[in-house]
Amino acid sequence: MAQAPTEVKPIVSRNQAVGWLRQMLLIRRFEERSAMLYQNQKIGGFCHLYSGQEAVAVGSIGVLREDDWVITAYRDHGHALARGMDPRAGMAEMLGKLPGCSRGKGGSMHFFDAEKGFMGGHAIVGSHIPLAAGMAFASKYRGEDRVCICFFGDGAMDQGSLHEAFNLASLWKLPVIYVVENNMMSMGTHLHRHSWTTDLTVRGGPAYGMPGILVDGNDIEEMATVTRQACNRARAGEGPTFIEAKTYRFRGHSMSDPMKYRTREELERAKERDPIVIFETILKERGWITEEQIDDMHEKIKQVIEEAIAFAEEAPEPPIETLYEDITVAPFIPQES
Amino acid sequence: MAVMQYREALRAAMTEEMERDDRVFLMGEEVAEYNGAYKVSQGMLDRFGPKRIIDTPISEEGFAGIGIGAAMVGLRPIVEFMTFSFSLVAFDQIVNNAANMRYMSGGQFAVPIVFRGNAGLAGSLGATHSHRPESLYSHFPGLIVMMPATPADAKGMLKSAIRSDDPIIFLEHENLLGDKGEVPDDTDFLVPIGQADVKRHGSDVTILTYSRSTITSLKAAEHLAENDGIDCEVVDLRTMRPLDMETILSSVVKTHRVVIVEEDLPYCGIGAAIADRVYHKVFDELDAPIRRVTSLDAPVPYAKSLEQHFLPTVEKIAAAVKEVCYR
């Protein structure tokens, strides 16, 4: 198991670093307001928040090319925003509105943005892991050097689809980067109760002939560094990489989770390692940002999210006839009578 | 026209489409070096090479998902299941990903993929290898389900399936693979999706059927014409979803009597859904209740003697036809 280098900092320019902080704050605020909207029953269904894990998505997606692909599981708001999705389209989707990123047909768990190469939002645990290999397969088939990065939680380590896809990705040297966001919980089941070893790099890396990289997922620059290495490897035709990003979610599994499986102390301890606070501190120490600039950024992001909510609230509901739209490319014939 | 086997017609369809479009490739267990478990892809590795004729490990969920992912970004995979019974291992991929992707993404993605392979009872393979998944897959909006009965249809339908922009479930029948028939040579010979075919014209009873049961039904129709003076019209449905209601109904309003013949199970088998739709549309046209000839409601047995009893036969079809004629 390789340890990510931590001493090589900074790895990006001041502008990019400040942009990453802004993205993390945007995601955090989006999630906080989503929680409120959910409690007010404006958002329905299942809603899984990304708070606490922001550095994983922002740091890794931040070093991709525009023509690469990003795919994730149902805790997808953070990855979509990190990939540049307009928060208005995300919020409208959550409210089930027509200008939502999936026209109101996907909801919180099924965000999509084809233009940004954001390939979803997939809600069956592990089901999207072969899809990522398929996109990487297409890249290789066409002789391109595009990569696909695929995120999932530690719970997905226990699905057969992951293990089939890992074997195939390595066998065929596909340009795919698999990132397990190990937030230590498979819904309400702690890692030590769902995995025979708590070192996931053992299960996902060398076992399938790919590097298994352990990284502190709350350290955005470490995330970026290891992802960049994995991208280089993939683009050079050397095959997939498995990254275990250790992190922690501050909210429940979903909004309907009473969180009885963990103590307040555990959560408070985790919050001491808030990835946003860590990065703010680093940037201040570097003299790249001031306290006042951070406060200003917080305020501006609040406004962006409030505007997104206002946009979503005012947006039209999808008309009834859209129910039969987007089912097939060919004209769809309902098999009703 | 050339006379060829059903399996050769399938191979011709794939070969022609792969020559026409380099986004098309074939992936599955033993399709390449083994030359196909049922020799459908025989010789294709030599012709197209390992980049486009791809052997996979026994990982149906994995390679079905890889096909779907590749289709989402513009390739046009043909995924072979050695038998469609094994597709049950990939059911989540087909149902949740292939069928739903376009809808869940609000129309941003298409999944132009063909899943193909044998379905039905091939003979003494027992319960695990003899599934008839047509009603399972026809259940889901987003999928198209096709089942050819003849070599010509095998070619023309598979070519249409490969050119389709939507996910196709293409169910072949192992016991038809060696059947021979005339097949058009035209590289643009296409049998349109959603179009049934009247394989025998008749005036007394409409037999609605598909795949191998079409062949059995045609034999039963000849038997009935010779022995009982009953003139059956045999409609080969060909596409199970979307169903060609126009052809079905125009036959029913002519004969006023319907027998549905299927290898599927009686309860929730696809004939149940077809009967429901016919009743809904033309109840007043019917002179007798619709009868269905199906497999029996049991897991598929191994013993030949039991299996023969299990399937629709000429005798069972003839009896059902006479029943709707009150004879």
PDB file of C-alpha atoms in Angstrom, chain B residues 1-4 151-153 155 181-187 189:
ATOM      1  CA  MET B   1     -31.527 -14.767 -51.514  1.00  0.00           C
ATOM      2  CA  ALA B   2     -29.303 -17.336 -49.910  1.00  0.00           C
ATOM      3  CA  VAL B   3     -30.366 -20.356 -47.913  1.00  0.00           C
ATOM      4  CA  MET B   4     -28.774 -20.236 -44.513  1.00  0.00           C
ATOM      5  CA  PRO B 151     -33.567 -17.164 -40.391  1.00  0.00           C
ATOM      6  CA  ALA B 152     -34.760 -14.193 -42.463  1.00  0.00           C
ATOM      7  CA  ASP B 153     -36.254 -12.515 -39.420  1.00  0.00           C
ATOM      8  CA  LYS B 155     -31.092 -11.336 -39.799  1.00  0.00           C
ATOM      9  CA  GLY B 181     -34.429 -20.696 -44.700  1.00  0.00           C
ATOM     10  CA  GLU B 182     -34.101 -18.125 -47.440  1.00  0.00           C
ATOM     11  CA  VAL B 183     -32.474 -14.917 -46.277  1.00  0.00           C
ATOM     12  CA  PRO B 184     -32.163 -11.718 -48.311  1.00  0.00           C
ATOM     13  CA  ASP B 185     -28.560 -10.799 -49.176  1.00  0.00           C
ATOM     14  CA  ASP B 186     -29.252  -7.075 -49.180  1.00  0.00           C
ATOM     15  CA  THR B 187     -27.029  -5.429 -46.574  1.00  0.00           C
ATOM     16  CA  PHE B 189     -32.473  -5.677 -45.356  1.00  0.00           C
TER      17      PHE B 189
END
